[in-house]
CSV table of C-alpha atoms in Angstrom, one decimal:
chain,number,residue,atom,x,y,z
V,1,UNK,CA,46.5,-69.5,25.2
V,2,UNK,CA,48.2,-67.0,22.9
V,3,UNK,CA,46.6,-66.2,19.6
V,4,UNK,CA,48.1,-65.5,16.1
V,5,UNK,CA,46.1,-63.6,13.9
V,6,UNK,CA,47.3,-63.5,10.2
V,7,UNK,CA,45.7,-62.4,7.1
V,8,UNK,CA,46.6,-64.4,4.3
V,9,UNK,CA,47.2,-63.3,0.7
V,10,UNK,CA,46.4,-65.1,-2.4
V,11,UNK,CA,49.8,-66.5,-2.6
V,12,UNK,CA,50.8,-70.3,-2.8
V,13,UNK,CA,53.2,-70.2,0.3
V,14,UNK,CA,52.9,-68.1,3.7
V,15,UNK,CA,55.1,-68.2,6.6
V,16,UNK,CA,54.4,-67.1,9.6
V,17,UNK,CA,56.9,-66.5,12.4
V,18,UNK,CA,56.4,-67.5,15.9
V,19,UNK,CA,59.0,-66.8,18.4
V,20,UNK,CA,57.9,-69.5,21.6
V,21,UNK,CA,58.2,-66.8,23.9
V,22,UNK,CA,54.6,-68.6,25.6
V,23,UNK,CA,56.7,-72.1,25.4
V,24,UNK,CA,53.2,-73.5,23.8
V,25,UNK,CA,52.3,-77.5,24.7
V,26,UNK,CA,50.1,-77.4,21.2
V,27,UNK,CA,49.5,-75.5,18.0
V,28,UNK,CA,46.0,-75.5,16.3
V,29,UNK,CA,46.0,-73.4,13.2
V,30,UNK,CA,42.7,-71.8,12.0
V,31,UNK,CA,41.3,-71.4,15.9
V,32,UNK,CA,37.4,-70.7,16.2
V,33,UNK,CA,37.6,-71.7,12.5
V,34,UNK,CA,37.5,-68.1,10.9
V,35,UNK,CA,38.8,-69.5,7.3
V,36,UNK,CA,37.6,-72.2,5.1
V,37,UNK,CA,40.9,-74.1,5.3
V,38,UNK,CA,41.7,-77.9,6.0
V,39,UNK,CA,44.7,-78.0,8.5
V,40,UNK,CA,47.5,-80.5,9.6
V,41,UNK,CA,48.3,-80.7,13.4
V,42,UNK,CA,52.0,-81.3,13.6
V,43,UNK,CA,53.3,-84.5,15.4
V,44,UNK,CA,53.9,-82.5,18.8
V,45,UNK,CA,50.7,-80.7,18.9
V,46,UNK,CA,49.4,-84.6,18.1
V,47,UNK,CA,50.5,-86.2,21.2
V,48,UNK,CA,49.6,-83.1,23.5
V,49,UNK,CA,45.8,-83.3,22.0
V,50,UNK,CA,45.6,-87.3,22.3
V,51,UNK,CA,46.5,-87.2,26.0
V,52,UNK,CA,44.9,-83.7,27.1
V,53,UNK,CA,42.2,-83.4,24.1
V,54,UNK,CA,39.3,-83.9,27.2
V,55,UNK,CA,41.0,-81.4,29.2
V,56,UNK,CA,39.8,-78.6,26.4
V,57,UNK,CA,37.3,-76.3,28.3
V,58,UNK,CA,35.9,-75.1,24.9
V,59,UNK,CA,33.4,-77.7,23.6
V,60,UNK,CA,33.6,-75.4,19.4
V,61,UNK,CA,37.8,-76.0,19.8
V,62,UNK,CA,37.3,-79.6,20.8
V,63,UNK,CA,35.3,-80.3,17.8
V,64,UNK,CA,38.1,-78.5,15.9
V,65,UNK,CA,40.5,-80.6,16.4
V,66,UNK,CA,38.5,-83.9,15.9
V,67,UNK,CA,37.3,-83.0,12.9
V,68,UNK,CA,40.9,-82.0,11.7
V,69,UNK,CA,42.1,-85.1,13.1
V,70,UNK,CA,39.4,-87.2,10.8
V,71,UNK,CA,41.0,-85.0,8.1
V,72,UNK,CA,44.3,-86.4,8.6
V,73,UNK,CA,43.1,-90.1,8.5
V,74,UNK,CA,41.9,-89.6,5.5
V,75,UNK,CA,44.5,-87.9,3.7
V,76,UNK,CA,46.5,-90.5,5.2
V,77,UNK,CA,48.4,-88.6,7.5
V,78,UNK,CA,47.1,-90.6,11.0
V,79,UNK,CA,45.7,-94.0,11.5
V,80,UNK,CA,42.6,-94.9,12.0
V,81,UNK,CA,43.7,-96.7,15.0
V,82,UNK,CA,45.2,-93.6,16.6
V,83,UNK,CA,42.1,-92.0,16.7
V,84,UNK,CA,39.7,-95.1,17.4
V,85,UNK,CA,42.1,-94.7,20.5
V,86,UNK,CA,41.8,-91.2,21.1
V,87,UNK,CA,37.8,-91.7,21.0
V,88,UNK,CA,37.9,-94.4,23.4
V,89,UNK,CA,39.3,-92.1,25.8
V,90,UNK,CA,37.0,-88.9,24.8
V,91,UNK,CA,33.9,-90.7,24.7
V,92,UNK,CA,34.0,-91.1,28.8
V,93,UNK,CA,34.7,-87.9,29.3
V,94,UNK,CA,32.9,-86.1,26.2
V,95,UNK,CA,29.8,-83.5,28.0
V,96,UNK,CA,28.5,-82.1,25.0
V,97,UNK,CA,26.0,-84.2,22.9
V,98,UNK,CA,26.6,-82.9,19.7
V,99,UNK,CA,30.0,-83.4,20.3
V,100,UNK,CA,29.3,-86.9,21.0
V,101,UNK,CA,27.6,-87.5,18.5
V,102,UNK,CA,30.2,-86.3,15.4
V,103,UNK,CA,33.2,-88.6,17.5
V,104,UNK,CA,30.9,-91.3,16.9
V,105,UNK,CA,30.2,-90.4,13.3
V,106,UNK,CA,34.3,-90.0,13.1
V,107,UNK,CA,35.1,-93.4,14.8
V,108,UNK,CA,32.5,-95.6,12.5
V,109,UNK,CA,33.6,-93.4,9.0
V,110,UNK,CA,37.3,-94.4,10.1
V,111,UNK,CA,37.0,-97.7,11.1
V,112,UNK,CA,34.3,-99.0,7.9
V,113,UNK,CA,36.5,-96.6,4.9
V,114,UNK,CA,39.9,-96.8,6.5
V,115,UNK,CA,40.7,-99.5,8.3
V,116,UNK,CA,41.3,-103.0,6.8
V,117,UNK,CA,38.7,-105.3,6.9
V,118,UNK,CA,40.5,-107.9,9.5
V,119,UNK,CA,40.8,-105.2,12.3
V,120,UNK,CA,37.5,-103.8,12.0
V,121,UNK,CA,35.4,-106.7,14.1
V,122,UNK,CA,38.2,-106.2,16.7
V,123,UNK,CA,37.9,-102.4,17.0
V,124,UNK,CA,33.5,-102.6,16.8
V,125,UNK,CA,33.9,-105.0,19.6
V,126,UNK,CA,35.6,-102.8,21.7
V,127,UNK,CA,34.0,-99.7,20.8
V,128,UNK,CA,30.2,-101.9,21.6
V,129,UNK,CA,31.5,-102.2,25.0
V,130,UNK,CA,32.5,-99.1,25.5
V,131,UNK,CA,29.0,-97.7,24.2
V,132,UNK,CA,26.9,-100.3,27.1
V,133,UNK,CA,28.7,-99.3,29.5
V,134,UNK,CA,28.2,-95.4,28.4
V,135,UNK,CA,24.6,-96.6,28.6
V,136,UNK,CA,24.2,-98.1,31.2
V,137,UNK,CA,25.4,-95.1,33.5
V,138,UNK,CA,23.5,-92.5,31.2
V,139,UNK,CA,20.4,-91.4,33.3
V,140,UNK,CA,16.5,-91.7,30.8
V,141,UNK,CA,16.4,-87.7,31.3
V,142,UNK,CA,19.7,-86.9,29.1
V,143,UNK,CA,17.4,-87.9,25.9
V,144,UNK,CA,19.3,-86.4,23.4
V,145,UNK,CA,22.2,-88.6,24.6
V,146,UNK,CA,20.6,-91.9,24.8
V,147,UNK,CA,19.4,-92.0,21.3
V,148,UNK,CA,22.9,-91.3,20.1
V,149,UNK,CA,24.3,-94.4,22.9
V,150,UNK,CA,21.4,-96.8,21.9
V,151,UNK,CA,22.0,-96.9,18.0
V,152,UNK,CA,25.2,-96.8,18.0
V,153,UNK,CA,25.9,-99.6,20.6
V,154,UNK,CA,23.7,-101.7,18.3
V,155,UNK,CA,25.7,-100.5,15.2
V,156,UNK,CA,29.2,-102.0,16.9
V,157,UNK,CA,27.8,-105.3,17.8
V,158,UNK,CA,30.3,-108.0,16.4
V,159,UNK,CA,30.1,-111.4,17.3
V,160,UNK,CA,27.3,-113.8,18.9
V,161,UNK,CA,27.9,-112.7,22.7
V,162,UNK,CA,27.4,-109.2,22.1
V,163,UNK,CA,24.3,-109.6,19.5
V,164,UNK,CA,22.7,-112.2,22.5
V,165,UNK,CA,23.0,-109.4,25.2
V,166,UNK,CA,20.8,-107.3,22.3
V,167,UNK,CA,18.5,-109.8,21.6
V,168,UNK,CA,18.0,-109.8,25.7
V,169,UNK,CA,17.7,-106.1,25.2
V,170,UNK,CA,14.9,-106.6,22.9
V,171,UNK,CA,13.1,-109.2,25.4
V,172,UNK,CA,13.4,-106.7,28.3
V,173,UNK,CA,15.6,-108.8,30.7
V,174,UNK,CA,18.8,-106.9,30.7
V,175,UNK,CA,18.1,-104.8,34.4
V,176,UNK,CA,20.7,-102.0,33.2
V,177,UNK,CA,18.8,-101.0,30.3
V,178,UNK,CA,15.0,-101.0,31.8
V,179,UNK,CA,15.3,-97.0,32.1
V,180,UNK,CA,16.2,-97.4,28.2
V,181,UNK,CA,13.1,-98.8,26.3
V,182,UNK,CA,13.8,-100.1,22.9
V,183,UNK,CA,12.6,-98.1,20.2
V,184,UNK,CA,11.3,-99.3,16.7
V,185,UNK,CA,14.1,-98.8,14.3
V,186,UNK,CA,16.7,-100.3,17.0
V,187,UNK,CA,14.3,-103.5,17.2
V,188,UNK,CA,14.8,-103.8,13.1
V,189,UNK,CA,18.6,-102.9,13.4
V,190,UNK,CA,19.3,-105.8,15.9
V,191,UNK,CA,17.4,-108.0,13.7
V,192,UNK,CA,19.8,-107.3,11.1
V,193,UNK,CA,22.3,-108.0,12.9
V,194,UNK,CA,21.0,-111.1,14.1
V,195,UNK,CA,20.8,-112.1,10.0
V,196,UNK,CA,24.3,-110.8,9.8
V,197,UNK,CA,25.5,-113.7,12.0
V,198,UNK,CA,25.9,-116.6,11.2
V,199,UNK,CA,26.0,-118.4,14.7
V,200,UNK,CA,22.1,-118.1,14.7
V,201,UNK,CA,19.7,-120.7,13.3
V,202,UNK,CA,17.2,-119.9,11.1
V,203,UNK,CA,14.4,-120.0,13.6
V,204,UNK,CA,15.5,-117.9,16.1
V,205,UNK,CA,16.1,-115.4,13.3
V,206,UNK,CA,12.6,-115.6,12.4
V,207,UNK,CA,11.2,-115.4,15.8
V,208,UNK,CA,12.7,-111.9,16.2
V,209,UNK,CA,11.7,-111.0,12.8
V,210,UNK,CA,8.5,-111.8,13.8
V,211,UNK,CA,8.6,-110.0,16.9
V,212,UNK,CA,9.8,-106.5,15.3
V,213,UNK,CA,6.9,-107.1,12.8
V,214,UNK,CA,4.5,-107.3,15.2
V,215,UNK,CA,5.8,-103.9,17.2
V,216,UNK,CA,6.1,-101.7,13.9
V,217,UNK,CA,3.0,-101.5,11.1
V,218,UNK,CA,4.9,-99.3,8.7
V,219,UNK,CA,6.5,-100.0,5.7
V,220,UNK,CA,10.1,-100.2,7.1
V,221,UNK,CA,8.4,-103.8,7.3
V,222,UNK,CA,9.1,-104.4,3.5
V,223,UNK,CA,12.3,-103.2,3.6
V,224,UNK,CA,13.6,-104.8,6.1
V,225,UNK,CA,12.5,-108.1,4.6
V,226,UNK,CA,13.4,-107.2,1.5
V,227,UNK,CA,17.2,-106.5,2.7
V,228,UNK,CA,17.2,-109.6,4.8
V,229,UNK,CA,15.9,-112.0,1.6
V,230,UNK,CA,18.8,-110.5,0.0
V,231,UNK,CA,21.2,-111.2,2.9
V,232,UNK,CA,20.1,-114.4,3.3
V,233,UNK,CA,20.1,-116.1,-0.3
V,234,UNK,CA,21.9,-119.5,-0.2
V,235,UNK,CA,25.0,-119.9,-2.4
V,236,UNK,CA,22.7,-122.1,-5.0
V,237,UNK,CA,20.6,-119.1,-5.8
V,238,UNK,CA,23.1,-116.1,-5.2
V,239,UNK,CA,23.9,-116.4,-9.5
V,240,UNK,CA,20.0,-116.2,-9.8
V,241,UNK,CA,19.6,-112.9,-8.0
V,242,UNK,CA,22.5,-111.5,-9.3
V,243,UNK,CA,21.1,-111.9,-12.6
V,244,UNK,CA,17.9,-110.6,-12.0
V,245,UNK,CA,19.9,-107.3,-10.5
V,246,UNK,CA,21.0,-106.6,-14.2
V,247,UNK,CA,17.0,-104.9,-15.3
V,248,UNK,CA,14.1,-103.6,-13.0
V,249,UNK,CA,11.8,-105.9,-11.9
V,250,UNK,CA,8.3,-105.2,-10.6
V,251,UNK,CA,9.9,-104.1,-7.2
V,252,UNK,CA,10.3,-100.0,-6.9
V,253,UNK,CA,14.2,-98.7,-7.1
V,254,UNK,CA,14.4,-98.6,-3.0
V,255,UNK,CA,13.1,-101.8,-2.4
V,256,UNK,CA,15.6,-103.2,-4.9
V,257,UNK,CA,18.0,-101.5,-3.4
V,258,UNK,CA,17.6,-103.2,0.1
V,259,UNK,CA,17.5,-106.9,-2.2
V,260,UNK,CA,21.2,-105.4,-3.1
V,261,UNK,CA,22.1,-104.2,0.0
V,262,UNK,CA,21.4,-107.7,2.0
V,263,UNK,CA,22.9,-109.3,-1.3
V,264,UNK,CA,26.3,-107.4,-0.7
V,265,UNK,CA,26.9,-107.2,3.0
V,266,UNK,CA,30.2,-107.2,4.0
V,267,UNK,CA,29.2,-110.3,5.8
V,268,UNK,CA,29.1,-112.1,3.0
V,269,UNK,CA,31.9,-111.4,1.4
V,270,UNK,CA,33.8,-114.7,0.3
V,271,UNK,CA,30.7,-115.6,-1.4
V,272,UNK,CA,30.4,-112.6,-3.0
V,273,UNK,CA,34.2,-112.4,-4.8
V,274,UNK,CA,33.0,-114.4,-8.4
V,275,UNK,CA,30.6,-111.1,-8.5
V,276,UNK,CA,33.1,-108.3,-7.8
V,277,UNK,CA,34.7,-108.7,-11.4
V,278,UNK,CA,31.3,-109.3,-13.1
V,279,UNK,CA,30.5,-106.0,-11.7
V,280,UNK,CA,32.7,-104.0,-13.3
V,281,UNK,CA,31.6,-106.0,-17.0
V,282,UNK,CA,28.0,-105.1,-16.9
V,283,UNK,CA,27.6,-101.9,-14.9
V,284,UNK,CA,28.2,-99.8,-18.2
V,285,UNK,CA,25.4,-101.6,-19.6
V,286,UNK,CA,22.9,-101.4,-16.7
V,287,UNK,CA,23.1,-97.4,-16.9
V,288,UNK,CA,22.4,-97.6,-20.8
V,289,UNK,CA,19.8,-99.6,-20.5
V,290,UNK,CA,17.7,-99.2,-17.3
V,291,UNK,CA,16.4,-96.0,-15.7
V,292,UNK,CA,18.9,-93.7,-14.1
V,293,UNK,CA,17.7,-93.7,-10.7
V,294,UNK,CA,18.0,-97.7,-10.8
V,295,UNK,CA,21.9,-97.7,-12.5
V,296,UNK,CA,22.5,-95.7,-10.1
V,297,UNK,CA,21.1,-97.6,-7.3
V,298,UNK,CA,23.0,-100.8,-9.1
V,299,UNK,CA,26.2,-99.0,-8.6
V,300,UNK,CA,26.2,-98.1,-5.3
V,301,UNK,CA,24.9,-100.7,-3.8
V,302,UNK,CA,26.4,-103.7,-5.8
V,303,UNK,CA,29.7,-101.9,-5.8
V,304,UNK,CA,32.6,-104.7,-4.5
V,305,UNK,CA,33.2,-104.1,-0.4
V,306,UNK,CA,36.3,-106.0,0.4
V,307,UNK,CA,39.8,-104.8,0.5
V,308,UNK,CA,41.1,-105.1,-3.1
V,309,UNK,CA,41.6,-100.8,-3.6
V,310,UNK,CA,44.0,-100.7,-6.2
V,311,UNK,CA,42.4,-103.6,-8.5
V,312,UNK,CA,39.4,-101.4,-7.5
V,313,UNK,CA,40.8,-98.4,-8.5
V,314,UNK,CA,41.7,-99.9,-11.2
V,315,UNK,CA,38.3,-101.2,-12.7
V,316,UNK,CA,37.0,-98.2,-11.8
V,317,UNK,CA,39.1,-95.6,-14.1
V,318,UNK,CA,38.7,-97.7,-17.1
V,319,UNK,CA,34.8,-97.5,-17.0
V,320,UNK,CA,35.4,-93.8,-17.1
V,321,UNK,CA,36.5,-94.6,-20.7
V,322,UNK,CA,34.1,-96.8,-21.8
V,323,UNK,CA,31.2,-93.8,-22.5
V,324,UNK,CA,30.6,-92.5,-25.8
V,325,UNK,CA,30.7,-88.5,-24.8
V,326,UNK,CA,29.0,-87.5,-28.2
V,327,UNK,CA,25.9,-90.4,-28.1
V,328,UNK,CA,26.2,-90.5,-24.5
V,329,UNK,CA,26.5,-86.9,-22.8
V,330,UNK,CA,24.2,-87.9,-20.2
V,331,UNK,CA,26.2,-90.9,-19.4
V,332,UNK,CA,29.1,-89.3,-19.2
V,333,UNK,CA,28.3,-87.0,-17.2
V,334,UNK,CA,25.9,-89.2,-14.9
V,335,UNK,CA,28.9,-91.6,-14.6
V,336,UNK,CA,32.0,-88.7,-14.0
V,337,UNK,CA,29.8,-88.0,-10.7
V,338,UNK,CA,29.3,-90.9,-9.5
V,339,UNK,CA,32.2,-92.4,-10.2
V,340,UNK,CA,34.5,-89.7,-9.1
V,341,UNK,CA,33.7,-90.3,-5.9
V,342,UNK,CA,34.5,-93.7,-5.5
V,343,UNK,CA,37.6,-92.4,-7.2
V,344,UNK,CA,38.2,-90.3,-4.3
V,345,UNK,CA,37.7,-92.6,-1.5
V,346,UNK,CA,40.0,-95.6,-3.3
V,347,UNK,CA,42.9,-93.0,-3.3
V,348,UNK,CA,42.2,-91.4,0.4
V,349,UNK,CA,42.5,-95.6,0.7
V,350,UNK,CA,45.1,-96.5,-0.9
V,351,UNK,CA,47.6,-93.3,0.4
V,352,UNK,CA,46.3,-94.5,3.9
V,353,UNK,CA,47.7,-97.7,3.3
V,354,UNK,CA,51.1,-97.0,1.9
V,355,UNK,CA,51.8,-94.7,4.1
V,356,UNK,CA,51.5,-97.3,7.2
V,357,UNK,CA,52.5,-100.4,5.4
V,358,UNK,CA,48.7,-101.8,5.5
């Protein structure tokens, strides 16, 4: 490769000339990462990467340019579909754990926070296939590796079929996977799954509650119950416990916070809508008048999941107004940091989507 180095002065605009004399495939700016800058890879440079990206010797530049590629999806400058597309590709090929590790991390933040809502089963399916069969040829002595495969396999699991082959998992009769016991915390995650799904009855849900139970004698118990009772409320009593959200009850913050997280799974979500708007009318008064550590447990995990950003965005600057800043400093400032984030993430969204007609 031929290398560029340029020092660059506190100025808002700096050229630099390149005359092609190497005829170069690709440009990354910032190689080896020497300066705290976020880059754009120009549409050229894009395709070369997508098709040759595996073909990288260096495993530090590889991870350069996926994490500048993340970059772009959320400034809105790729899809998330190009790069679910990209990983498909790099994950067969990836060598370096670590490595393999972040592309996950990048594939599941660009498919749950930028992607709309009705492709994301689609693209989870796949990417669960992908994962067994990366599994299933993954020999029990690259452990690093197989933790990373296992969870995340059982992370993409989208409809009954997939969550079945799991649940045989579990039971110890998929032949693959005997070189890959189970461990603890993937019992309790394909249990949530399983409560997720609606193609199960109730019984077999509670036989594999049961079963987890039985394997694990630690508290994650209590949580996990307490996430699935919220997940699993029935539409008669979903005002009930949304009311009871609105003060602290006897239950500690985290444990009310799994009731909320079961409550507002993305699962549920047509039966969650009449709550979306209510949000936004009592949130204020949740921070002034429970504990901080609760609001703020109210507000991330009640916050509305579907895939209406600009009302969102919306809602969500006008309770930046609705703070007193003399009697409530501590509000305001409580709130401007929590809230600024979301903030963020609606208009990383919401460019995304104009930009590709989403």
């Amino acid at each position: 490769y031929d290398r560029i180095d340029v020092v660059v002065p506190d100025k808002e605009s700096v050229e630099v000339t390149y005359d092609g004399s190497e005829n170069p495939k690709a440009i990354l700016l910032n190689f080896q990462d020497e300066a705290y800058a976020k880059i754009k890879i120009d549409e050229n440079s894009k395709k070369f990467f997508m098709k040759h990206l595996s073909e990288i010797p260096d495993e530090f530049t590889r991870a350069l340019i996926w994490r500048t590629f993340f970059d772009m999806v959320r400034d809105g400058n790729m899809s998330s579909l190009d790069l679910v597309e990209l990983g498909g590709k790099a994950l067969l090929t990836e060598k370096g754990d670590s490595l393999l590790n972040s592309i996950f991390g990048y594939l599941t933040g660009a498919i749950e926070n930028f992607t709309p809502l009705k492709l994301r089963k689609f693209l989870n399916s796949e990417l669960f296939e992908l994962t067994k069969r990366l599994l299933m040829n993954t020999e029990a002595s690259q452990s690093n590796r197989v933790v990373v495969l296992r969870d995340k396999m059982i992370s993409f699991a989208s409809n009954s079929g997939q969550i079945n082959f799991l649940l045989d998992w579990f039971d110890g009769k998929v032949a693959e996977l005997h070189k890959h016991p189970i461990g603890l915390n993937n019992r309790w995650s394909i249990v949530k799954k399983l409560h997720e799904n609606d193609d199960f009855d109730s019984g077999k849900r509670i036989i594999y509650l049961e079963k987890a139970k039985e394997a694990d004698p630690t508290d994650t118990v209590k949580k996990v119950e307490k996430m699935i009772e919220g997940l699993s409320v029935s539409k008669a009593k979903r005002g009930e416990m949304w009311k009871g959200f609105l003060k602290q009850g006897q239950d500690s913050v985290h444990l009310s916070g799994n009731l909320m997280s079961g409550f507002n799974s993305v699962s549920r979500l047509e039966e969650l809508k009449p709550y979306h708007d209510e949000f936004f009318n009592v949130v204020m008064e949740v921070f002034r008048t429970e504990g901080r550590e609760y609001a703020k447990t109210f507000y991330g995990s009640l916050f509305p999941s579907g895939d209406e950003i600009e009302d969102y965005l919306r809602k969500t600057n006008e309770l930046l107004a609705k703070a007193d800043p003399e009697k409530e400093a501590w509000l305001v400032k409580m709130r401007s940091k929590i809230i600024s984030a979301k903030l963020i993430n609606f208009l990383q969204k919401l460019t995304l989507r104009k930009r590709l007609g989403w």
